[in-house]
Every structure is written in C-alpha cells, then in structure tokens.
GROMACS .gro file of C-alpha atoms in nm:
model
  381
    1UNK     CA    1   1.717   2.532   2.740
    2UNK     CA    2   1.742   2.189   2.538
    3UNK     CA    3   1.887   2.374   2.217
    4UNK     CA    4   2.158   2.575   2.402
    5UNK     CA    5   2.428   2.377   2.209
    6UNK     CA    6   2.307   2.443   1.906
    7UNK     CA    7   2.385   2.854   1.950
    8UNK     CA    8   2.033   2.975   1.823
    9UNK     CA    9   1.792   3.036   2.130
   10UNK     CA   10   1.855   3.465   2.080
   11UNK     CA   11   1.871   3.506   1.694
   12UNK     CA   12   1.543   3.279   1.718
   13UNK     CA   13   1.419   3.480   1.996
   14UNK     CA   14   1.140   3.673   1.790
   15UNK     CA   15   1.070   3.467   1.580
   16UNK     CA   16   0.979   3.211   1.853
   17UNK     CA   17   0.798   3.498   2.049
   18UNK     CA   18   0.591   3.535   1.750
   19UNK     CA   19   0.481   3.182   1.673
   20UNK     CA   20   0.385   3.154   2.059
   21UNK     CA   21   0.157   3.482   2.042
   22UNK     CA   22   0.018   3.365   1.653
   23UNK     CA   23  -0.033   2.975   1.635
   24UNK     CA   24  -0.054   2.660   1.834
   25UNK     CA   25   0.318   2.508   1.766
   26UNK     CA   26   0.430   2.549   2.149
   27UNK     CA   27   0.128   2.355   2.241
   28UNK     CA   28   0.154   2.029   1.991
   29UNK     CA   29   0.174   1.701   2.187
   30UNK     CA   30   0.519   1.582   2.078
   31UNK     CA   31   0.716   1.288   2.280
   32UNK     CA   32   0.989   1.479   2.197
   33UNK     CA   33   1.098   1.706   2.496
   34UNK     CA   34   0.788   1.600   2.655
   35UNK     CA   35   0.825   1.799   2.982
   36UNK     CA   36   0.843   2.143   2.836
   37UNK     CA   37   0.588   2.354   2.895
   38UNK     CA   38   0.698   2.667   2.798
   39UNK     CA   39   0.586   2.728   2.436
   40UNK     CA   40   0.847   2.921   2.362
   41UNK     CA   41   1.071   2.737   2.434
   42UNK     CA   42   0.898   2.435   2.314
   43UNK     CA   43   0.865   2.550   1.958
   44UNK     CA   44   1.265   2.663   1.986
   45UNK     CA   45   1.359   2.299   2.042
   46UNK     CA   46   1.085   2.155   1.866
   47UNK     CA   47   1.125   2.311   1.537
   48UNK     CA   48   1.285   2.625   1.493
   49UNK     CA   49   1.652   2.501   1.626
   50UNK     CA   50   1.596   2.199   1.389
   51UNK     CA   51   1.520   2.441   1.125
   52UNK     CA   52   1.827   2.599   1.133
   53UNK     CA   53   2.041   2.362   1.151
   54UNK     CA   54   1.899   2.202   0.832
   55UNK     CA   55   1.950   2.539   0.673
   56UNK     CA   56   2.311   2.535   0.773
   57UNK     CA   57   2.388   2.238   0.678
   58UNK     CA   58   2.226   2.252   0.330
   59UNK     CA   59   2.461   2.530   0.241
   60UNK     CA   60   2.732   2.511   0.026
   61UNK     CA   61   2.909   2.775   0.222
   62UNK     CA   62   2.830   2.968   0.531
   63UNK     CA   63   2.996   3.278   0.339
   64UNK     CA   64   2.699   3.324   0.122
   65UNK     CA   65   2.290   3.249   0.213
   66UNK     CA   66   2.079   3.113   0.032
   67UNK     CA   67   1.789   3.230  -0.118
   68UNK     CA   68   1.612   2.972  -0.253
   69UNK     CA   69   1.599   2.752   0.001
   70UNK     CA   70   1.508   2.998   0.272
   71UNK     CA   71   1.181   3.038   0.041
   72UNK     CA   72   1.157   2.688   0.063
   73UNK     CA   73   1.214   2.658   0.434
   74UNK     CA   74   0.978   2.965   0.477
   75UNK     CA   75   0.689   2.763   0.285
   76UNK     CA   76   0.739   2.494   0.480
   77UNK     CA   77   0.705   2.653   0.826
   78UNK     CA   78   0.364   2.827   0.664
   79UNK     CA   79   0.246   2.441   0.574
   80UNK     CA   80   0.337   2.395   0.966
   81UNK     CA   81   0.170   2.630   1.136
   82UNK     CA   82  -0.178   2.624   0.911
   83UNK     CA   83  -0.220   2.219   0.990
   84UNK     CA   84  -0.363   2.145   1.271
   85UNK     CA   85  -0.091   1.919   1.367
   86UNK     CA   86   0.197   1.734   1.233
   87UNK     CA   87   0.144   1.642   0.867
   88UNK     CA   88   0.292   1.276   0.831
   89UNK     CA   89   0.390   1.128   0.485
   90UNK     CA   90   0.415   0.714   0.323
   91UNK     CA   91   0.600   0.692  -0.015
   92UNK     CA   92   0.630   0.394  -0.200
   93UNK     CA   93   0.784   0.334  -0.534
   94UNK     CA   94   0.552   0.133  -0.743
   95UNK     CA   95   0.596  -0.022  -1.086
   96UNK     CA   96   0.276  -0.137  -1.304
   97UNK     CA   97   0.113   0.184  -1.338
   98UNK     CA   98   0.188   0.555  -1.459
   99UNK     CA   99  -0.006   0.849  -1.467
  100UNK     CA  100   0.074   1.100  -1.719
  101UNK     CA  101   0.121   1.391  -1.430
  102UNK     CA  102   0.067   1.440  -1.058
  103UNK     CA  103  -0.323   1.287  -0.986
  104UNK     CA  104  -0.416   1.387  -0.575
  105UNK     CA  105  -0.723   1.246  -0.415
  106UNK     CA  106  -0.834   1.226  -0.081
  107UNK     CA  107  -0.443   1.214   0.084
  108UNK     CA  108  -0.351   1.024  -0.179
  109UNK     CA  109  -0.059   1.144  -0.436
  110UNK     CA  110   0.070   0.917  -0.736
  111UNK     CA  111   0.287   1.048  -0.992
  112UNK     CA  112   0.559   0.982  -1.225
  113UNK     CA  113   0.963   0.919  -1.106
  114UNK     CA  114   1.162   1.209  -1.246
  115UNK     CA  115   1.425   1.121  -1.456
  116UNK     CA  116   1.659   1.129  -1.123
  117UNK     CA  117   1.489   1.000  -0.889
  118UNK     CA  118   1.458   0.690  -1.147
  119UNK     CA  119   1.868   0.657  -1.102
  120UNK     CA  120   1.833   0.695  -0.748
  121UNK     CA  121   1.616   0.399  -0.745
  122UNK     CA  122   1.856   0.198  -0.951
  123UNK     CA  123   2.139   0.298  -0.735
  124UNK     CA  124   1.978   0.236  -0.401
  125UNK     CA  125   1.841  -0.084  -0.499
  126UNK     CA  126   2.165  -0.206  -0.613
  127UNK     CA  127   2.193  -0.250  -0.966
  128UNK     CA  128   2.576  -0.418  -1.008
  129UNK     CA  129   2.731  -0.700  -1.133
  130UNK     CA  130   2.959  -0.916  -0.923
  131UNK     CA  131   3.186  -1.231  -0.980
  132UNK     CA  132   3.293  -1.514  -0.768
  133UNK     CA  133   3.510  -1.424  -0.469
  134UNK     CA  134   3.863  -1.507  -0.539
  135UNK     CA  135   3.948  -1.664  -0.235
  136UNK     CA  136   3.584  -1.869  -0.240
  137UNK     CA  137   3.528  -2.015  -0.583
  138UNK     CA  138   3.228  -2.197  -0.483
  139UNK     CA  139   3.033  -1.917  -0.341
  140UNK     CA  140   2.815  -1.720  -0.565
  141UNK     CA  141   2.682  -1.396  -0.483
  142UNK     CA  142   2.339  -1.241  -0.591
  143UNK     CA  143   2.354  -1.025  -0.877
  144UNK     CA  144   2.104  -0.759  -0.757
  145UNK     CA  145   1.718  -0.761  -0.803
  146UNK     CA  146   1.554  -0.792  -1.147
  147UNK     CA  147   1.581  -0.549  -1.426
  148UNK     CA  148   1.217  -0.405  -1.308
  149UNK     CA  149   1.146  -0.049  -1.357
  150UNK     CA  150   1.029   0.205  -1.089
  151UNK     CA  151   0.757   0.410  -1.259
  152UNK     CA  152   0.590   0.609  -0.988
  153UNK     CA  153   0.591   0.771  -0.640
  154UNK     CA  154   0.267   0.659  -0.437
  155UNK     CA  155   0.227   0.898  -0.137
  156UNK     CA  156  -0.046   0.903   0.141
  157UNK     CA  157  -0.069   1.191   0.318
  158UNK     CA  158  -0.195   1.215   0.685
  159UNK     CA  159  -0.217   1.486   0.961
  160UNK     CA  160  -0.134   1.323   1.295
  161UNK     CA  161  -0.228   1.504   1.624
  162UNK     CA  162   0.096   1.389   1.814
  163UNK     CA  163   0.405   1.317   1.688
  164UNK     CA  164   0.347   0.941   1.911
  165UNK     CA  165   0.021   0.888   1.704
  166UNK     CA  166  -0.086   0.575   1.485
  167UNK     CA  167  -0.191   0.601   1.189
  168UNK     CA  168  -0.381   0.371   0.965
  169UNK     CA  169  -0.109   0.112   0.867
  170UNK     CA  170  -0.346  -0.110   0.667
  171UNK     CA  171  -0.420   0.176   0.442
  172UNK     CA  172  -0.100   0.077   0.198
  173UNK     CA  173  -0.209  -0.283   0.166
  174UNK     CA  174  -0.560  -0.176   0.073
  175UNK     CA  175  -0.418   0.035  -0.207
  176UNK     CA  176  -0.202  -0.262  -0.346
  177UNK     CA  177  -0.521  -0.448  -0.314
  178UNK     CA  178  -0.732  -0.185  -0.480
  179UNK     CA  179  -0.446  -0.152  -0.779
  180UNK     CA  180  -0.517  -0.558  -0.826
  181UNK     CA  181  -0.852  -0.570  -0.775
  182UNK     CA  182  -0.871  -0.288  -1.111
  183UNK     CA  183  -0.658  -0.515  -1.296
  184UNK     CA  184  -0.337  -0.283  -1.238
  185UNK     CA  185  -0.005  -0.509  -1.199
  186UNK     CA  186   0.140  -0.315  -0.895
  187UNK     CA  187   0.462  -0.406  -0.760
  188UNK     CA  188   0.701  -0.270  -0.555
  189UNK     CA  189   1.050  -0.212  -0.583
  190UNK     CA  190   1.179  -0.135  -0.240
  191UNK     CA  191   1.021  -0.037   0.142
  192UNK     CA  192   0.761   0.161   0.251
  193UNK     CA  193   0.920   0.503   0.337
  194UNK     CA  194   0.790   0.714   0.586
  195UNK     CA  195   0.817   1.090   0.785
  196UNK     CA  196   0.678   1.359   0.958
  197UNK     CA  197   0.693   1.678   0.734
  198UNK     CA  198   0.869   1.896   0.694
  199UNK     CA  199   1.138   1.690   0.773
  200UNK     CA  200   1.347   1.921   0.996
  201UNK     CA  201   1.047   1.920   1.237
  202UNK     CA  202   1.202   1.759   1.570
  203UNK     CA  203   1.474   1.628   1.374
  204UNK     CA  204   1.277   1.394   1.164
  205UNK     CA  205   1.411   1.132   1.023
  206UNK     CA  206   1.294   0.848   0.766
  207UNK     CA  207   1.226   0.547   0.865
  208UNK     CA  208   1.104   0.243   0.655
  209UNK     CA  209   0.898  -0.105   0.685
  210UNK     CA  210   0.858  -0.400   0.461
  211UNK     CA  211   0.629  -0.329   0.156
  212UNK     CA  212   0.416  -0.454   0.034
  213UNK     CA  213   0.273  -0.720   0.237
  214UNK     CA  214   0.155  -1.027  -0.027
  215UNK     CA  215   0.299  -0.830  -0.333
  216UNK     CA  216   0.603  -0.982  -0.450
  217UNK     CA  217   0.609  -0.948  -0.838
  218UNK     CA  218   0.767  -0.609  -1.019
  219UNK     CA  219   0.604  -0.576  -1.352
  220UNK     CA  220   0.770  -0.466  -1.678
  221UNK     CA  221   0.507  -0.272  -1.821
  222UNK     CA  222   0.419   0.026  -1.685
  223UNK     CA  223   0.009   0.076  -1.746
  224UNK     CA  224  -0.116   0.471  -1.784
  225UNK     CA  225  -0.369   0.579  -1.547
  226UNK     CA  226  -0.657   0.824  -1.565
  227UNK     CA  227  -0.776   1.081  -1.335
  228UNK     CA  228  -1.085   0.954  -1.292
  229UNK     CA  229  -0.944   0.558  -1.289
  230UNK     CA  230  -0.704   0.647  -1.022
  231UNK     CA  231  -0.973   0.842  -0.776
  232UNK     CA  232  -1.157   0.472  -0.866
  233UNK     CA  233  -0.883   0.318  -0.714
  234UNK     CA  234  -0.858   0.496  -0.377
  235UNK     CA  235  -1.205   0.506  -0.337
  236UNK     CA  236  -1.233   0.128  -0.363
  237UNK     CA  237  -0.920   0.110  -0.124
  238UNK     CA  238  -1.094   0.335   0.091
  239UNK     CA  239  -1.388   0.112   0.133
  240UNK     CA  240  -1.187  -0.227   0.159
  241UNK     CA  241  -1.197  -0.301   0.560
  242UNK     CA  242  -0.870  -0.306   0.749
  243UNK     CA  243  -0.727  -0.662   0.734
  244UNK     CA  244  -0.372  -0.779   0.841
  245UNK     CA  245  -0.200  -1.161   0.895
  246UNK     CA  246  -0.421  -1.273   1.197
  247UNK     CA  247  -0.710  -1.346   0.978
  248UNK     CA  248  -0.930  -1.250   1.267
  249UNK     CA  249  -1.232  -1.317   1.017
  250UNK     CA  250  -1.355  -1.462   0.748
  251UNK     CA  251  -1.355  -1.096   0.542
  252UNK     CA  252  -1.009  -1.086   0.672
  253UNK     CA  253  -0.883  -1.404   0.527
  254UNK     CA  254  -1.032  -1.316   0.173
  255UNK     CA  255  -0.849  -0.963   0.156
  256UNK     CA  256  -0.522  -1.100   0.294
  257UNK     CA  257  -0.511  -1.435   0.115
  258UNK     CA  258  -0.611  -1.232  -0.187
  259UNK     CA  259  -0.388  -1.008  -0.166
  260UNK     CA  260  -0.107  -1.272  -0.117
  261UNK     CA  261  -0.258  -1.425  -0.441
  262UNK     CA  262  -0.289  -1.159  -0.718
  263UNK     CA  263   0.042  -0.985  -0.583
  264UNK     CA  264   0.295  -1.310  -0.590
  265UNK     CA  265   0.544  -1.317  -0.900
  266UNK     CA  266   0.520  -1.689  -0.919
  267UNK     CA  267   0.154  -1.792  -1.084
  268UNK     CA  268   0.237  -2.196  -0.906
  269UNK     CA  269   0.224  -2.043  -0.544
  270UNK     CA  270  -0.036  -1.810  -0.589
  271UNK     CA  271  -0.346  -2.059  -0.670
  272UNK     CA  272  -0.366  -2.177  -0.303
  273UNK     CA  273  -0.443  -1.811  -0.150
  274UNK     CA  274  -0.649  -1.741  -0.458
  275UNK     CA  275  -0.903  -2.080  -0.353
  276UNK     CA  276  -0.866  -2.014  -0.038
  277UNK     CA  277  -0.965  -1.651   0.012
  278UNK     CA  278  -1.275  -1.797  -0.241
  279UNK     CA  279  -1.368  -2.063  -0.033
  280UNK     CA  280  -1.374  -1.827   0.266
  281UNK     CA  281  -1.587  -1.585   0.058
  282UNK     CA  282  -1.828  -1.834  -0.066
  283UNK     CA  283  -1.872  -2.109   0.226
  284UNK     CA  284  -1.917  -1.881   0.497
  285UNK     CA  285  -2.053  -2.127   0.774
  286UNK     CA  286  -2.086  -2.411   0.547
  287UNK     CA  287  -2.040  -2.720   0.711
  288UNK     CA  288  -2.173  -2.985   0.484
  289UNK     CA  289  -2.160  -3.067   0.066
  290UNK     CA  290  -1.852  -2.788   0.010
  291UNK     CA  291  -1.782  -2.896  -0.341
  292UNK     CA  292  -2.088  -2.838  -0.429
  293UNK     CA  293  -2.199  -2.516  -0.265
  294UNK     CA  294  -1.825  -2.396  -0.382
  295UNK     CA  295  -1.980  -2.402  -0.734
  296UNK     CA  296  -2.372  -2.294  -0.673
  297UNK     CA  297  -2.292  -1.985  -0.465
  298UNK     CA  298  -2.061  -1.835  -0.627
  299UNK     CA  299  -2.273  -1.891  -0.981
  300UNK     CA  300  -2.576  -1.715  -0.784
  301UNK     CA  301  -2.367  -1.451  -0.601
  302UNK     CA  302  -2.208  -1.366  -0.978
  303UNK     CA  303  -2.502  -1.430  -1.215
  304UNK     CA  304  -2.516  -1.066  -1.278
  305UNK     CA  305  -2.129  -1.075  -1.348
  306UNK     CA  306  -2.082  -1.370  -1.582
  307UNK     CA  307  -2.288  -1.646  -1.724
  308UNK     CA  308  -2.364  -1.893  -1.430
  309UNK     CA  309  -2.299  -2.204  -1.637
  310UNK     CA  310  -1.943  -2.065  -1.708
  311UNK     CA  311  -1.909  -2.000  -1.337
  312UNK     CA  312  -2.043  -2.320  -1.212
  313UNK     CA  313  -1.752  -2.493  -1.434
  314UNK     CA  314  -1.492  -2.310  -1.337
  315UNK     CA  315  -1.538  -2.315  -0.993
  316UNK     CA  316  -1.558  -2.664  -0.980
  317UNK     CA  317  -1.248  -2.708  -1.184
  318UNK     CA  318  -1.072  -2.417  -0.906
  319UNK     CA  319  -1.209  -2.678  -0.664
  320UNK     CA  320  -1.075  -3.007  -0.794
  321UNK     CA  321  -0.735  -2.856  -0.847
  322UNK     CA  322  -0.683  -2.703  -0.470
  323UNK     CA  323  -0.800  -3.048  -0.360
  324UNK     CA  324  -0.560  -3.270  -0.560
  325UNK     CA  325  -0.279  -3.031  -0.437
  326UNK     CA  326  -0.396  -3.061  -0.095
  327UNK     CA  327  -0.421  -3.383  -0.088
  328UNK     CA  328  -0.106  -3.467  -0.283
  329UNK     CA  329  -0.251  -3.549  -0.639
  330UNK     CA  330  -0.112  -3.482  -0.941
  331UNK     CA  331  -0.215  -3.197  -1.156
  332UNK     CA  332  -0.145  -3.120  -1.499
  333UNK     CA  333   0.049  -2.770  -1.560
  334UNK     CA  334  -0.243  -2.689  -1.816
  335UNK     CA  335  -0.537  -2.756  -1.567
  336UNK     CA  336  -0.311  -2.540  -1.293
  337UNK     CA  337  -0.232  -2.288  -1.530
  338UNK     CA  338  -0.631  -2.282  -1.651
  339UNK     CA  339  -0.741  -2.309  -1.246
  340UNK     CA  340  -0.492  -2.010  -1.160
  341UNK     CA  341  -0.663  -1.759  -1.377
  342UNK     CA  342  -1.000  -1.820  -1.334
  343UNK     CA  343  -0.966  -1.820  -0.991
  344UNK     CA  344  -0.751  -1.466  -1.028
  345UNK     CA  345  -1.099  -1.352  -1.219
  346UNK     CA  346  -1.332  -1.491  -0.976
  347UNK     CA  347  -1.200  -1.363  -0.682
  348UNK     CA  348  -1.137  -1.014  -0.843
  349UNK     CA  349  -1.526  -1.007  -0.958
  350UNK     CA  350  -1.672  -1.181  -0.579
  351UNK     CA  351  -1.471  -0.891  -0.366
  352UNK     CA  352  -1.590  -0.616  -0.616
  353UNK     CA  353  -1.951  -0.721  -0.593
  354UNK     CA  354  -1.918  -0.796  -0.215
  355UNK     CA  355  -1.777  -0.450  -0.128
  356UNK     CA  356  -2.011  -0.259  -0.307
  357UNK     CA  357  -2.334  -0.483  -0.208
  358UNK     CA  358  -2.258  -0.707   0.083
  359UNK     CA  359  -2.085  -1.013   0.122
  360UNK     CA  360  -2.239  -1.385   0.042
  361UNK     CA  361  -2.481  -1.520   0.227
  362UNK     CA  362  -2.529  -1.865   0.245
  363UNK     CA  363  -2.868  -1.856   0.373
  364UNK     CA  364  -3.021  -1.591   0.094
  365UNK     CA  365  -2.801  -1.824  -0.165
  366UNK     CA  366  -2.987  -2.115  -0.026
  367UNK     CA  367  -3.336  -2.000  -0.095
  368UNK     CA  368  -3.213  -1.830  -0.425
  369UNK     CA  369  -3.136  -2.140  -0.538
  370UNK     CA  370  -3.501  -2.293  -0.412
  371UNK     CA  371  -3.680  -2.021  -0.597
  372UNK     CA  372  -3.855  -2.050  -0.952
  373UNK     CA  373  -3.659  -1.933  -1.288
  374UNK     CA  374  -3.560  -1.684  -1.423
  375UNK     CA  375  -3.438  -1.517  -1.086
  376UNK     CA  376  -3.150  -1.769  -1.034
  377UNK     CA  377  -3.116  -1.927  -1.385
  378UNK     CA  378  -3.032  -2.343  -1.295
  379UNK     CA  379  -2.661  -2.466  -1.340
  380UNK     CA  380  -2.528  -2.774  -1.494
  381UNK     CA  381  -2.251  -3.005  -1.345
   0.00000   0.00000   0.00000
C-alpha cells in the first residue's frame, strides 16, 4: 500500500476499518493517490498515515506521548469527518483595523494578532538593519519594509468538495474593497496564505500568492471594529461582483481601478484609477459631451447622497485635473491634492449606491435631467 514506508498500515488498521464502516473519508475525491479505490486504504494514505507522522514529529521525545496534542489531533479528525469535504482556509495579515476579540460571519474570521504571532510577523517580514557591503561600497541594500504594524488575522473559510477544487479567488479582493469602501485603511503586510485543514490531511502544505491585488499602503493606525460593522463589511463584500485585471466590463473596471485607487500608499498615483473607475461608472455608453455628462450624472445619480451643486463642482474639477495629466498639463499640488480626495469620496459613495440599487444609467439620467423640479434639483457650472 502507498504508506508502507511509513510503518503504520496495522496499528492504523482499526481505526481505518472504522472510518470506512462510519463516514465518507475513503470516498473524498482527492488528486492525491487518485487510483485507489479501496477506502481503506484510501483514508490510510490519505489521512491517517499523515496523521501520524505529524504526531511523531511534533513530539519532543518518542519516550513520552503526548496528551495534549492527541486531544488536539483527535478534534481535528472529528472537524474531518463531520464536513462534508475538505475544509480549506485563506489568512491574511491585515493592518488598519482591529476588533476587540474573535468576530465570525458567514466563513469569514477576523481577529486580533497574539502577542506572538505579532513577532512572528516582524521576524518573517524581515525587520533588520544592514550596512554597505564591505567589498561594494556603492551598493546599498534595502533596510526591510516600513515600521507598519500587523494588527489582525483575516481568515475565509471554505469547504471544498475535492482537494483539486477552485475556490472563489476574487473573494479576498472584494474584502479589501469592502474594508475601503467603509472607510477602513486596510493594508497588508505580507501574502495571502493558504491550506487545506487540518493540515496533516494528505500532507498539506501552505502555499501563498501575492496579496492584495491594488492595496499597497500599510497603515499606522489600527481602527477598532464592531460586530455588527464588521458583518457590514462582508456582507457588502459579499455582494460586490467578482472582478479581476481583464476588465472584461465596465463594472469590472470600476471595482478593479477602484480598488487600485483607495488601496495605493502614494495619494499622486492613485487619482488616475480613482477618475477612471468614475468615468467608467458614470459614462457608461456615452459617446458625445463627456465633460459634461461627467458632472450631471453623477450629481443626479448622488442627489440623495450629497448636495448636487457640491457634486457638480467637484466632478468637474476631478475632470479637469485627469485631463491636464493626460494630456501633459500642469497641475498644481493643491488642485491634485483637492481632486484626489473628492474623487476617493465620490467613488466610495457611486459604488455604495450602485451595489445596493443598480448601477447608472445614462438613459434614466437623461430624462431625469429633462424632468420638472424638485425631482432632479438643476446644477450650476
């Protein structure tokens, strides 16, 4: 059988005689010793062999067991056998927002870094000084990453029905969008983490990918978050559609460019995504007078939001300023600095309104803008 070398097919004999006759282990698709049909001897290699050896090698010394983590193990295989397949597990380290204890919601887990895991952060990430290699004067070597600090564990939990199964990558980025949209600075400081659980099951292993996708900035201050504020969060993350890179649509290239926008750490290269994800919002199928329709639809689509005049302006200022830079004019760092956050509060305000009641119309704006006062109050230039 595969897990002859390992020594354990007879001591796991009954146990693996039992899980056959009692759950559905032996019967899990797994790429993983594919061709075995036996579910005995499936759930041997699959999990029980990989079991033990993660018990052995957590010991201290084969003299003496261990208790504690046999409960521990023992919990686990319970966790295994109840799901209906393999539960699968995301982690990312987050700074920007803390909750005062473990909030759950809907696969969803964020709490706060123990003390511990905090200086495992700092050590994996690399937190040293260096000086000038003695042989090569003129080469300077990086110092580490900024004196951020990792707050929180954000975990999403999913049950996969094979081992080889996809799951909804797109579902981190919508969280880091959700986070922004709610005015929560999220950054990360290191990879998406990922593994099947627990994580002896067919000798697991983590893996990682690049995270997260637009957010670049760590923030400094850690912001508490509420129960209630945080199940906000996921459900608005929850109801953002899936968007990646390709930009397939025009939805697509207001989540992505936004989320490039509100996540970058420097405020000069983030007002291009944040104009264009608003332009794509606003001018769906516009062809003709942009400048203008730039303003008027997104002072209609928001009158219930903010005061239209105020809208009106500041679009039209968000509007000159992406031009000029466009177009290679000059722009003051005021009117960039002014342009930058009322875009950030614009676009914020448009997706909010546009998940929750449909996105802008061009047509509907159209006639809103034809009809009598006081429906759509008029705008001034």
């Amino acid at each position: 059988m595969p897990a002859r070398p390992l020594g354990f097919a007879a001591e796991l004999a009954p146990l693996a005689d039992h899980l056959a006759a009692t759950t559905d282990l032996g019967r899990r698709r797994s790429p993983f010793l594919g061709s075995i049909v036996d579910d005995r001897t499936a759930i041997t290699a699959r999990f029980l062999s990989p079991m033990a050896l993660h018990y052995l090698l957590s010991l201290e010394s084969l003299e003496e067991p261990e208790d504690r983590l046999i409960s521990v193990i023992g919990d686990e295989l319970d966790d295994l056998c109840d799901q209906p397949g393999y539960p699968f597990i995301r982690q990312l380290v987050v700074t920007g927002v803390l909750p005062s204890k473990q909030i759950e919601y809907n696969g969803v887990c964020l709490r706060p870094l123990t003390r511990r895991e905090r200086g495992l952060v700092y050590r994996s990430q690399g937190f040293t000084f260096t000086s000038p290699d003695r042989e090569f004067d003129d080469l300077i070597l990086a110092t580490g990453p900024d004196a951020s600090v990792p707050a929180s564990l954000l975990s999403i939990r999913t049950i996969k029905n094979s081992l080889d199964e996809r799951v909804d990558d797109a579902l981190p980025s919508r969280l880091a969008l959700a986070f922004l949209l709610k005015d929560y600075e999220i950054g990360s400081t290191g990879h998406l983490s990922y593994d099947h659980l627990p994580r002896w099951a067919s000798f697991g292993f983590a893996g990682r990918e690049h995270f997260p996708r637009g957010v670049e900035h760590t923030s400094l201050r850690n912001v508490p978050i509420a129960e209630g504020e945080f199940r906000e969060v996921v459900d608005l993350a929850i109801s953002i559609p899936r968007f990646g890179g390709h930009e397939g649509s025009a939805e697509e290239i207001v989540l992505f460019r936004a989320l490039r926008g509100l996540g970058r750490a420097q405020t000069e290269s983030a007002f291009l995504d944040l104009a264009i994800a608003l332009e794509a919002a606003l001018l769906r199928g516009s062809r003709t007078e942009l400048a203008y329709k730039f303003r008027l639809y997104g002072a209609l689509f928001l009158e219930s939001e903010m005061p239209s005049e105020w809208t009106f302006r500041a679009l039209k200022r968000i509007y000159d300023v992406r031009s000029k830079l466009v177009h290679g004019g000059s722009v003051s760092e005021e009117d960039r600095i002014a342009a930058t956050r009322d875009a950030n509060q614009i676009l914020k305000m448009t997706i909010v309104k546009a998940l929750s009641d449909g996105w802008p119309n061009p047509k509907s704006l159209d006639e809103c803008a034809l009809s009598a006062p006081p429906e759509c109050p008029p705008v001034s230039d």
